[in-house]
Short mmCIF file of C-alpha atoms and ligand atoms in Angstrom, two decimals:
data_model
loop_
_atom_site.label_atom_id
_atom_site.label_comp_id
_atom_site.label_asym_id
_atom_site.label_seq_id
_atom_site.Cartn_x
_atom_site.Cartn_y
_atom_site.Cartn_z
CA MET A 1 -0.73 -15.44 22.35
CA LYS A 2 0.15 -14.27 19.09
CA SER A 3 3.01 -11.31 18.89
CA ILE A 4 2.55 -9.89 15.11
CA LEU A 5 5.22 -7.95 13.55
CA ILE A 6 3.77 -5.63 11.02
CA THR A 7 6.49 -4.15 9.04
CA GLY A 8 5.75 -0.79 7.49
CA GLY A 9 3.10 -0.31 10.18
CA ALA A 10 3.87 3.94 9.79
CA GLY A 11 3.50 4.21 6.27
CA PHE A 12 -0.15 4.80 4.67
CA ILE A 13 -1.85 1.12 4.02
CA GLY A 14 0.71 -0.42 7.01
CA SER A 15 -0.78 2.20 9.39
CA HIS A 16 -4.37 1.38 9.01
CA VAL A 17 -3.85 -2.56 9.41
CA VAL A 18 -1.72 -1.46 12.69
CA ARG A 19 -4.79 0.57 13.94
CA LEU A 20 -7.21 -2.50 13.40
CA PHE A 21 -5.56 -5.39 14.64
CA VAL A 22 -4.66 -3.34 18.05
CA ARG A 23 -8.12 -2.24 18.34
CA LYS A 24 -9.58 -5.45 17.23
CA TYR A 25 -7.10 -8.38 19.19
CA PRO A 26 -6.56 -6.24 22.55
CA ASP A 27 -4.61 -9.86 23.44
CA TYR A 28 -2.53 -10.18 20.50
CA LYS A 29 1.14 -8.08 21.05
CA ILE A 30 1.59 -5.51 17.88
CA VAL A 31 4.46 -4.92 16.75
CA ASN A 32 5.40 -2.27 14.31
CA LEU A 33 8.84 -2.37 12.56
CA ASP A 34 9.34 0.50 10.15
CA ALA A 35 12.62 2.51 8.95
CA LEU A 36 10.70 5.56 8.94
CA THR A 37 11.71 6.47 5.38
CA TYR A 38 10.08 9.09 3.67
CA ALA A 39 6.74 7.83 3.47
CA GLY A 40 7.00 6.27 6.85
CA ASN A 41 5.29 8.54 9.24
CA LEU A 42 4.83 8.22 13.13
CA GLU A 43 1.56 10.80 13.55
CA ASN A 44 0.06 8.36 11.17
CA LEU A 45 -0.71 6.11 14.74
CA LYS A 46 -0.92 8.86 17.34
CA ASP A 47 -4.17 7.72 18.56
CA ILE A 48 -2.96 4.26 19.24
CA GLU A 49 0.43 4.46 20.12
CA LYS A 50 -0.10 4.40 23.98
CA GLU A 51 -2.14 1.10 23.51
CA LYS A 52 -0.60 -1.56 26.01
CA ASN A 53 -0.74 -4.07 23.36
CA TYR A 54 1.51 -1.98 20.68
CA ALA A 55 5.20 -1.51 20.40
CA PHE A 56 7.43 0.38 17.75
CA GLU A 57 11.13 -0.84 16.36
CA ARG A 58 12.41 1.82 14.45
CA VAL A 59 14.57 -1.31 12.36
CA ASN A 60 15.69 -0.85 8.62
CA ILE A 61 14.46 -4.54 6.70
CA LEU A 62 18.21 -4.22 5.31
CA ASP A 63 19.60 -5.20 8.94
CA ALA A 64 19.46 -8.61 9.36
CA ASP A 65 21.17 -8.27 12.76
CA ALA A 66 18.51 -6.35 13.81
CA ILE A 67 15.64 -8.16 12.65
CA LYS A 68 17.01 -11.04 14.52
CA GLU A 69 16.92 -8.97 17.99
CA VAL A 70 12.91 -7.49 17.49
CA PHE A 71 12.23 -11.31 16.81
CA LYS A 72 14.04 -12.45 19.50
CA LYS A 73 12.98 -9.23 21.97
CA HIS A 74 8.94 -9.64 20.85
CA GLN A 75 8.78 -13.56 20.67
CA ILE A 76 7.30 -12.69 17.40
CA THR A 77 5.19 -15.58 16.03
CA ASP A 78 3.50 -14.00 12.79
CA VAL A 79 4.88 -11.59 10.40
CA ILE A 80 2.43 -9.20 8.22
CA HIS A 81 4.91 -7.94 5.72
CA LEU A 82 4.14 -4.70 4.11
CA ALA A 83 7.42 -2.30 3.86
CA ALA A 84 8.67 -1.60 0.31
CA GLU A 85 9.40 1.17 -1.92
CA SER A 86 5.82 1.73 -3.26
CA HIS A 87 5.76 4.50 -6.29
CA VAL A 88 6.60 3.03 -9.60
CA ASP A 89 8.00 6.75 -10.24
CA ARG A 90 10.43 6.66 -7.90
CA SER A 91 11.28 3.28 -8.91
CA ILE A 92 12.11 4.41 -12.65
CA HIS A 93 14.30 7.06 -11.18
CA SER A 94 16.16 4.46 -8.45
CA PRO A 95 15.51 1.06 -9.32
CA LEU A 96 18.40 -0.23 -7.47
CA ASP A 97 16.69 1.05 -3.83
CA PHE A 98 13.76 -0.88 -4.73
CA VAL A 99 15.85 -3.93 -5.38
CA TYR A 100 17.17 -3.80 -1.69
CA THR A 101 14.20 -3.08 0.23
CA ASN A 102 11.57 -4.88 -1.69
CA ILE A 103 13.86 -8.28 -2.58
CA ILE A 104 16.57 -8.20 0.04
CA GLY A 105 14.66 -6.61 2.76
CA THR A 106 11.90 -9.32 1.98
CA VAL A 107 14.69 -12.36 2.21
CA ASN A 108 15.84 -10.82 5.26
CA LEU A 109 12.52 -10.96 7.20
CA LEU A 110 12.09 -14.88 5.54
CA ASN A 111 15.05 -16.15 6.72
CA GLN A 112 14.60 -14.86 10.35
CA ALA A 113 11.03 -16.37 9.98
CA LYS A 114 12.45 -19.86 8.97
CA GLU A 115 14.63 -19.81 11.61
CA ASP A 116 12.83 -18.79 14.43
CA TRP A 117 9.46 -21.00 13.68
CA LYS A 118 11.62 -23.71 12.42
CA ALA A 119 10.20 -26.18 15.43
CA ASP A 120 6.76 -26.10 13.84
CA TYR A 121 5.92 -24.28 11.15
CA SER A 122 2.61 -24.73 10.97
CA LYS A 123 1.88 -22.54 14.41
CA HIS A 124 3.03 -19.40 12.35
CA ARG A 125 2.30 -17.57 9.53
CA PHE A 126 3.65 -14.98 7.12
CA HIS A 127 1.42 -12.70 5.22
CA HIS A 128 3.38 -11.15 2.49
CA VAL A 129 1.29 -7.66 1.23
CA SER A 130 1.82 -7.44 -2.81
CA THR A 131 0.41 -5.65 -5.40
CA ASP A 132 -1.61 -6.32 -8.80
CA GLU A 133 0.93 -4.65 -10.79
CA VAL A 134 2.73 -7.89 -10.63
CA PHE A 135 0.66 -9.38 -13.45
CA GLY A 136 1.32 -6.16 -15.16
CA THR A 137 -1.42 -4.65 -17.48
CA LEU A 138 -4.52 -5.69 -19.20
CA GLY A 139 -6.08 -4.24 -22.33
CA GLU A 140 -9.86 -3.12 -22.16
CA THR A 141 -11.31 -6.31 -21.22
CA GLY A 142 -10.23 -8.98 -18.17
CA PHE A 143 -9.23 -9.81 -15.13
CA PHE A 144 -6.03 -10.71 -13.29
CA THR A 145 -6.81 -13.77 -11.11
CA GLU A 146 -4.43 -15.74 -8.71
CA THR A 147 -3.44 -17.82 -11.87
CA THR A 148 -2.49 -14.96 -14.24
CA SER A 149 1.08 -14.73 -14.88
CA TYR A 150 3.42 -12.49 -13.49
CA SER A 151 4.59 -10.02 -16.11
CA PRO A 152 6.00 -6.52 -14.31
CA ASN A 153 6.31 -3.77 -16.44
CA SER A 154 8.30 -1.39 -13.47
CA PRO A 155 11.11 -1.35 -11.53
CA TYR A 156 8.40 -1.25 -8.74
CA SER A 157 6.25 -4.28 -9.56
CA ALA A 158 9.66 -5.94 -11.02
CA SER A 159 10.73 -5.97 -7.48
CA LYS A 160 7.38 -6.80 -5.86
CA ALA A 161 7.19 -9.65 -8.10
CA GLY A 162 11.05 -10.84 -7.42
CA SER A 163 9.89 -10.59 -3.52
CA ASP A 164 6.62 -12.65 -3.96
CA HIS A 165 8.41 -15.39 -5.54
CA PHE A 166 10.89 -15.47 -2.71
CA VAL A 167 7.73 -16.31 -0.53
CA ARG A 168 6.46 -18.86 -2.64
CA ALA A 169 10.02 -20.51 -2.50
CA TYR A 170 10.56 -20.21 0.87
CA GLY A 171 7.06 -22.13 1.47
CA GLU A 172 7.80 -24.63 -0.91
CA THR A 173 11.43 -25.35 -0.16
CA TYR A 174 11.58 -25.19 3.71
CA GLY A 175 7.63 -25.37 4.37
CA LEU A 176 7.36 -22.01 5.98
CA GLY A 177 3.39 -21.40 6.23
CA TYR A 178 2.43 -18.11 4.21
CA VAL A 179 -0.38 -16.52 2.53
CA MET A 180 -0.69 -13.65 0.13
CA THR A 181 -2.93 -10.93 -1.03
CA ASN A 182 -2.37 -8.85 -4.32
CA CYS A 183 -4.40 -6.02 -3.96
CA SER A 184 -5.51 -2.95 -6.33
CA ASN A 185 -4.71 0.94 -6.02
CA ASN A 186 -5.75 2.19 -2.37
CA TYR A 187 -7.37 5.52 -1.69
CA GLY A 188 -7.40 7.14 2.11
CA PRO A 189 -6.19 9.45 4.69
CA ASN A 190 -2.77 9.26 5.39
CA HIS A 191 -1.79 8.31 1.54
CA PHE A 192 1.45 10.37 0.73
CA PRO A 193 1.29 13.16 -2.00
CA GLU A 194 3.05 11.29 -4.59
CA LYS A 195 0.22 9.32 -5.42
CA LEU A 196 -2.51 10.50 -7.77
CA ILE A 197 -5.20 11.19 -5.50
CA PRO A 198 -3.60 12.89 -2.17
CA LEU A 199 -1.17 14.68 -4.73
CA PHE A 200 -4.23 15.90 -6.43
CA ILE A 201 -6.18 17.07 -3.91
CA ASN A 202 -3.07 18.93 -2.35
CA ASN A 203 -2.20 20.48 -5.46
CA ILE A 204 -6.24 21.47 -5.99
CA ILE A 205 -6.09 23.25 -2.45
CA HIS A 206 -3.00 25.36 -3.95
CA LYS A 207 -4.61 25.62 -7.02
CA LYS A 208 -1.39 24.70 -8.76
CA GLY A 209 -1.18 22.40 -12.29
CA LEU A 210 -2.95 18.79 -11.97
CA PRO A 211 -0.40 16.71 -14.46
CA VAL A 212 -2.42 14.10 -16.17
CA TYR A 213 -0.02 11.41 -17.62
CA GLY A 214 -0.91 10.57 -21.50
CA ASP A 215 -4.00 11.01 -22.58
CA GLY A 216 -5.68 9.93 -19.07
CA LYS A 217 -7.25 6.89 -20.08
CA ASN A 218 -4.94 4.46 -18.05
CA THR A 219 -7.39 2.71 -15.92
CA ARG A 220 -7.07 1.67 -12.24
CA ASP A 221 -9.18 -0.09 -9.77
CA TRP A 222 -9.49 1.67 -6.66
CA LEU A 223 -10.25 0.35 -3.11
CA TYR A 224 -10.64 2.36 0.49
CA VAL A 225 -7.82 1.49 2.29
CA ILE A 226 -9.98 0.52 5.37
CA ASP A 227 -11.54 -2.44 3.51
CA HIS A 228 -7.99 -3.11 2.04
CA ALA A 229 -6.81 -3.98 5.77
CA ARG A 230 -10.05 -5.71 6.54
CA ALA A 231 -8.92 -7.87 3.69
CA ILE A 232 -5.64 -8.39 4.96
CA ASP A 233 -7.24 -9.43 8.89
CA THR A 234 -9.55 -12.11 6.86
CA VAL A 235 -6.54 -13.66 5.15
CA PHE A 236 -4.56 -13.42 7.74
CA HIS A 237 -6.97 -15.27 10.23
CA ASP A 238 -8.52 -17.70 7.57
CA GLY A 239 -6.87 -17.68 4.36
CA LYS A 240 -5.69 -21.31 3.10
CA ASN A 241 -1.72 -22.25 3.93
CA HIS A 242 0.36 -21.39 0.72
CA GLU A 243 -2.36 -19.82 -1.07
CA SER A 244 -2.46 -16.12 -2.91
CA TYR A 245 -5.76 -13.76 -3.03
CA ASN A 246 -6.45 -11.01 -5.21
CA VAL A 247 -8.16 -8.32 -3.50
CA GLY A 248 -9.97 -5.20 -5.53
CA GLY A 249 -12.63 -2.69 -4.89
CA PHE A 250 -14.92 -3.69 -8.10
CA ASN A 251 -14.61 -0.05 -9.09
CA GLU A 252 -12.59 0.90 -12.43
CA TRP A 253 -11.65 4.19 -13.41
CA LYS A 254 -10.52 5.86 -16.15
CA ASN A 255 -7.47 8.54 -14.53
CA ILE A 256 -9.12 11.56 -15.89
CA ASP A 257 -12.91 10.68 -14.80
CA LEU A 258 -11.50 9.89 -11.39
CA VAL A 259 -9.77 13.02 -11.98
CA LYS A 260 -12.60 15.56 -13.15
CA LEU A 261 -14.81 13.51 -10.28
CA LEU A 262 -12.27 14.60 -7.79
CA CYS A 263 -11.94 18.31 -8.83
CA LYS A 264 -15.89 18.70 -8.90
CA LEU A 265 -15.92 17.09 -5.14
CA MET A 266 -13.47 19.55 -4.12
CA ASP A 267 -15.24 22.53 -5.91
CA GLU A 268 -17.79 21.69 -4.11
CA LYS A 269 -16.10 21.37 -0.39
CA LEU A 270 -13.80 24.10 -1.14
CA GLY A 271 -16.99 26.55 -1.79
CA ARG A 272 -15.46 27.30 -5.07
CA THR A 273 -17.35 27.49 -8.53
CA THR A 274 -18.05 24.62 -10.45
CA GLY A 275 -15.51 24.15 -13.07
CA GLU A 276 -12.54 25.89 -11.39
CA SER A 277 -10.42 23.26 -10.52
CA GLU A 278 -11.05 21.13 -14.23
CA GLN A 279 -9.16 24.50 -15.67
CA LEU A 280 -5.83 22.96 -13.44
CA ILE A 281 -5.51 19.54 -15.25
CA THR A 282 -2.62 19.87 -17.41
CA TYR A 283 -1.55 16.67 -19.88
CA VAL A 284 2.20 15.91 -19.27
CA LYS A 285 4.61 13.52 -20.64
CA ASP A 286 3.57 9.67 -20.35
CA ARG A 287 4.83 7.61 -17.60
CA PRO A 288 7.86 5.25 -19.23
CA GLY A 289 6.38 1.74 -19.37
CA HIS A 290 2.84 3.24 -18.09
CA ASP A 291 0.32 0.20 -17.79
CA TRP A 292 -2.79 0.78 -19.19
CA ARG A 293 -4.99 -0.80 -16.76
CA TYR A 294 -5.65 -2.83 -13.85
CA ALA A 295 -8.41 -4.81 -13.22
CA ILE A 296 -8.80 -7.62 -10.15
CA ASP A 297 -10.98 -10.39 -10.36
CA ALA A 298 -11.94 -10.62 -6.27
CA SER A 299 -14.18 -13.42 -6.46
CA LYS A 300 -11.89 -15.63 -4.56
CA VAL A 301 -11.49 -13.62 -1.68
CA ASN A 302 -15.51 -12.99 -1.61
CA LYS A 303 -16.73 -16.54 -2.05
CA GLU A 304 -13.91 -18.56 -0.27
CA LEU A 305 -13.41 -16.06 3.04
CA GLY A 306 -16.67 -13.84 2.53
CA TRP A 307 -14.77 -10.32 2.13
CA SER A 308 -16.25 -7.18 0.10
CA PRO A 309 -15.48 -3.47 0.14
CA SER A 310 -17.76 -2.28 2.78
CA VAL A 311 -17.43 1.51 1.17
CA THR A 312 -18.52 2.88 -2.03
CA PHE A 313 -16.18 4.87 -3.97
CA GLU A 314 -18.10 8.15 -3.96
CA GLU A 315 -18.66 7.94 0.44
CA GLY A 316 -14.73 6.61 0.30
CA LEU A 317 -13.96 9.69 -1.73
CA SER A 318 -15.45 12.20 -0.19
CA GLN A 319 -14.49 10.73 3.26
CA THR A 320 -10.71 10.98 1.87
CA ILE A 321 -11.25 14.73 0.68
CA ASP A 322 -12.71 15.95 4.22
CA TRP A 323 -9.83 14.18 6.06
CA TYR A 324 -7.30 15.79 3.99
CA LEU A 325 -9.06 19.03 4.51
CA ALA A 326 -9.31 18.40 8.16
CA ASN A 327 -5.37 17.59 8.39
CA THR A 328 -3.60 20.46 6.58
CA GLU A 329 -0.99 20.34 9.18
CA TRP A 330 -0.61 16.96 8.59
CA LEU A 331 -0.22 17.57 4.04
CA GLN A 332 2.31 20.70 5.43
CA ASN A 333 4.47 18.71 7.46
CA VAL A 334 4.65 15.85 4.82
CA THR A 335 4.72 18.23 2.04
CA SER A 336 8.08 20.33 3.32
CA GLY A 337 11.87 19.72 2.21
CA ALA A 338 12.84 16.75 0.83
CA TYR A 339 8.98 16.45 -1.26
CA GLN A 340 9.58 19.88 -2.87
CA GLN A 341 13.03 18.47 -4.28
CA TYR A 342 10.82 15.49 -5.51
CA TYR A 343 8.11 16.97 -7.05
CA GLU A 344 11.16 19.82 -8.88
CA LYS A 345 12.61 16.12 -9.96
CA GLN A 346 9.62 14.28 -11.25
CA TYR A 347 7.27 17.31 -12.65
CA ASN A 348 9.60 19.85 -14.44
P1 NAD B 401 3.61 3.34 1.61
O1 NAD B 401 5.30 3.95 0.86
O2 NAD B 401 2.99 4.66 2.46
O3 NAD B 401 4.71 2.91 3.22
C1 NAD B 401 5.65 2.18 2.79
C2 NAD B 401 6.38 2.05 4.60
O4 NAD B 401 7.46 1.11 4.90
C3 NAD B 401 6.92 3.42 5.30
O5 NAD B 401 6.52 3.40 6.48
C4 NAD B 401 8.43 3.46 5.09
O6 NAD B 401 9.01 3.98 6.16
C5 NAD B 401 8.49 1.84 5.12
N1 NAD B 401 9.64 1.23 4.84
C6 NAD B 401 10.23 1.50 3.42
N2 NAD B 401 11.65 0.98 3.34
C7 NAD B 401 12.34 0.06 4.45
C8 NAD B 401 12.84 -0.43 5.03
N3 NAD B 401 14.27 -0.64 4.12
N4 NAD B 401 12.75 -0.88 6.52
C9 NAD B 401 11.58 -0.90 7.69
N5 NAD B 401 10.36 -0.12 6.87
C10 NAD B 401 10.87 0.36 5.52
O7 NAD B 401 3.21 2.42 1.12
P2 NAD B 401 1.93 1.88 0.95
O8 NAD B 401 1.15 2.26 0.44
O9 NAD B 401 1.29 1.73 2.42
O10 NAD B 401 2.41 -0.01 0.40
C11 NAD B 401 2.38 -0.82 1.88
C12 NAD B 401 2.64 -1.97 0.89
O11 NAD B 401 1.71 -2.72 0.42
C13 NAD B 401 3.44 -2.46 0.09
O12 NAD B 401 4.03 -3.60 0.38
C14 NAD B 401 2.82 -2.03 -1.59
O13 NAD B 401 3.55 -2.78 -2.15
C15 NAD B 401 1.41 -2.47 -1.09
N6 NAD B 401 0.30 -1.94 -1.95
C16 NAD B 401 0.54 -0.94 -1.89
C17 NAD B 401 -0.78 -0.42 -2.52
C18 NAD B 401 -1.30 1.06 -2.68
O14 NAD B 401 -2.22 1.36 -3.52
N7 NAD B 401 -0.55 1.83 -1.86
C19 NAD B 401 -1.66 -1.51 -3.06
C20 NAD B 401 -1.55 -2.48 -3.12
C21 NAD B 401 -0.13 -3.44 -2.52
O1 DAU B 402 -2.06 -1.26 -8.31
C1 DAU B 402 -1.17 -1.04 -6.81
C2 DAU B 402 -0.33 -0.41 -6.67
O2 DAU B 402 -0.90 1.25 -7.01
C3 DAU B 402 0.41 0.03 -5.60
O3 DAU B 402 1.15 -1.19 -5.53
C4 DAU B 402 1.48 0.96 -5.71
O4 DAU B 402 2.18 0.81 -4.43
C5 DAU B 402 0.88 2.27 -5.87
O5 DAU B 402 1.37 3.12 -5.92
C6 DAU B 402 -0.21 2.20 -6.99
O6 DAU B 402 0.45 2.29 -8.21
P1 DAU B 402 -0.11 3.25 -9.36
O7 DAU B 402 0.96 3.58 -10.25
O8 DAU B 402 -1.40 2.88 -10.27
O9 DAU B 402 -0.23 4.36 -8.75
P2 DAU B 402 0.08 6.24 -8.93
O10 DAU B 402 -0.89 7.03 -7.76
O11 DAU B 402 1.40 6.56 -9.22
O12 DAU B 402 -0.67 6.32 -10.16
C7 DAU B 402 -2.33 6.27 -10.55
C8 DAU B 402 -2.52 6.22 -11.61
O13 DAU B 402 -2.70 8.11 -12.29
C9 DAU B 402 -1.52 6.12 -13.00
O14 DAU B 402 -2.13 5.68 -14.09
C10 DAU B 402 -0.17 6.85 -13.30
C11 DAU B 402 -1.19 8.24 -13.30
N1 DAU B 402 -1.10 9.48 -12.56
C12 DAU B 402 0.40 9.27 -11.31
C13 DAU B 402 0.64 10.67 -11.01
C14 DAU B 402 1.35 10.13 -9.35
C15 DAU B 402 -0.97 11.08 -13.58
O15 DAU B 402 -1.16 10.82 -14.33
N2 DAU B 402 -0.32 12.13 -13.16
C16 DAU B 402 0.32 11.38 -11.33
O16 DAU B 402 1.30 12.81 -11.39
#
């Protein structure tokens, strides 16, 4: 029987991965390990927290002894590692936090897996969840493939690149079994409102300014979070040992076009006059080191493992807005307290 440690399971993507695995695999034990930082929220998992095959451990991945205990207590057979500091703007203010969690935290997990699984690495798998940002930035054309060289531009992406290299090195040096996924921008329910889409949904609800960085022409490739969780499920089970897979939505948007679409949908759903929310757009100082364009070539995971997105962007965005409008209490809870201080620091 598998006993899978999912790290960062109380966060945005992690909570969707935990839910998918708990529901789809009743014979697996799913152990959610999370420190519950500002980004972790057990409210995200209310609907599955009482399931028999689910357990939660509040542990910081910087605490190697606590990780050892969790591995022992739950006889962990596999890891799906999502815990991370994940926001680029925060990494510009506090790079060391990203070095600690994203690099040292990952190495702590790798060390424990190396130790506990050494009798036969072929029976175990460490799935490292990474990002397309490790590849740096693209110009107007081209795509990131699995062989694109790493060229990270932010402290966040540098720390994720560092963690990717350690995973690969543990595979090559010690024989640890691993797979890796490098995914594009996710959106969907439970996304913390420091990131573009949920921040702007929240601001539109409250008729606050929409701070578009630079000229708004930077481009991102957006994927619905549940499709990312499906891709992780596919690669975890069927991916080839020691390989990485790029995951993306085949869905590029310039920020300003996406923001205008969001404004239009929000006006419709909130019964506001067409064009009202667009008036909130304010161009602000650009993000330092702002990557120009991300675009993923997801043909490997599609051709070799049969994964493709199941939800169109229009459907996904509409469902996402509906979720935020139906969950104003969730939004209110996560935007009180420390969030206000972060907002002042970032946008003033
Ligand atoms: P998130 O910030 O919403 O969640 C991160 C989770 O990790 C939180 O629950 C937090 O409490 C936990 N965590 C943070 N530091 C920890 C520590 N030291 N010990 C234990 N737990 C800790 O992040 P997300 O957007 O869900 O991203 C999850 C993973 O997916 C990250 O590794 C990120 O790099 C990667 N990723 C994210 C995206 C995206 O668009 N959000 C895209 C590609 C890859
Ligand atoms: O590509 C995958 C990555 O996507 C993940 O690895 C990261 O964890 C995730 O945070 C995300 O990074 P981005 O920096 O692309 O996402 P963010 O939502 O912060 O920004 C999206 C775009 O919108 C980016 O070009 C910056 C811009 N932006 C963002 C914010 C928060 C604005 O113009 N204004 C804003 O206030």
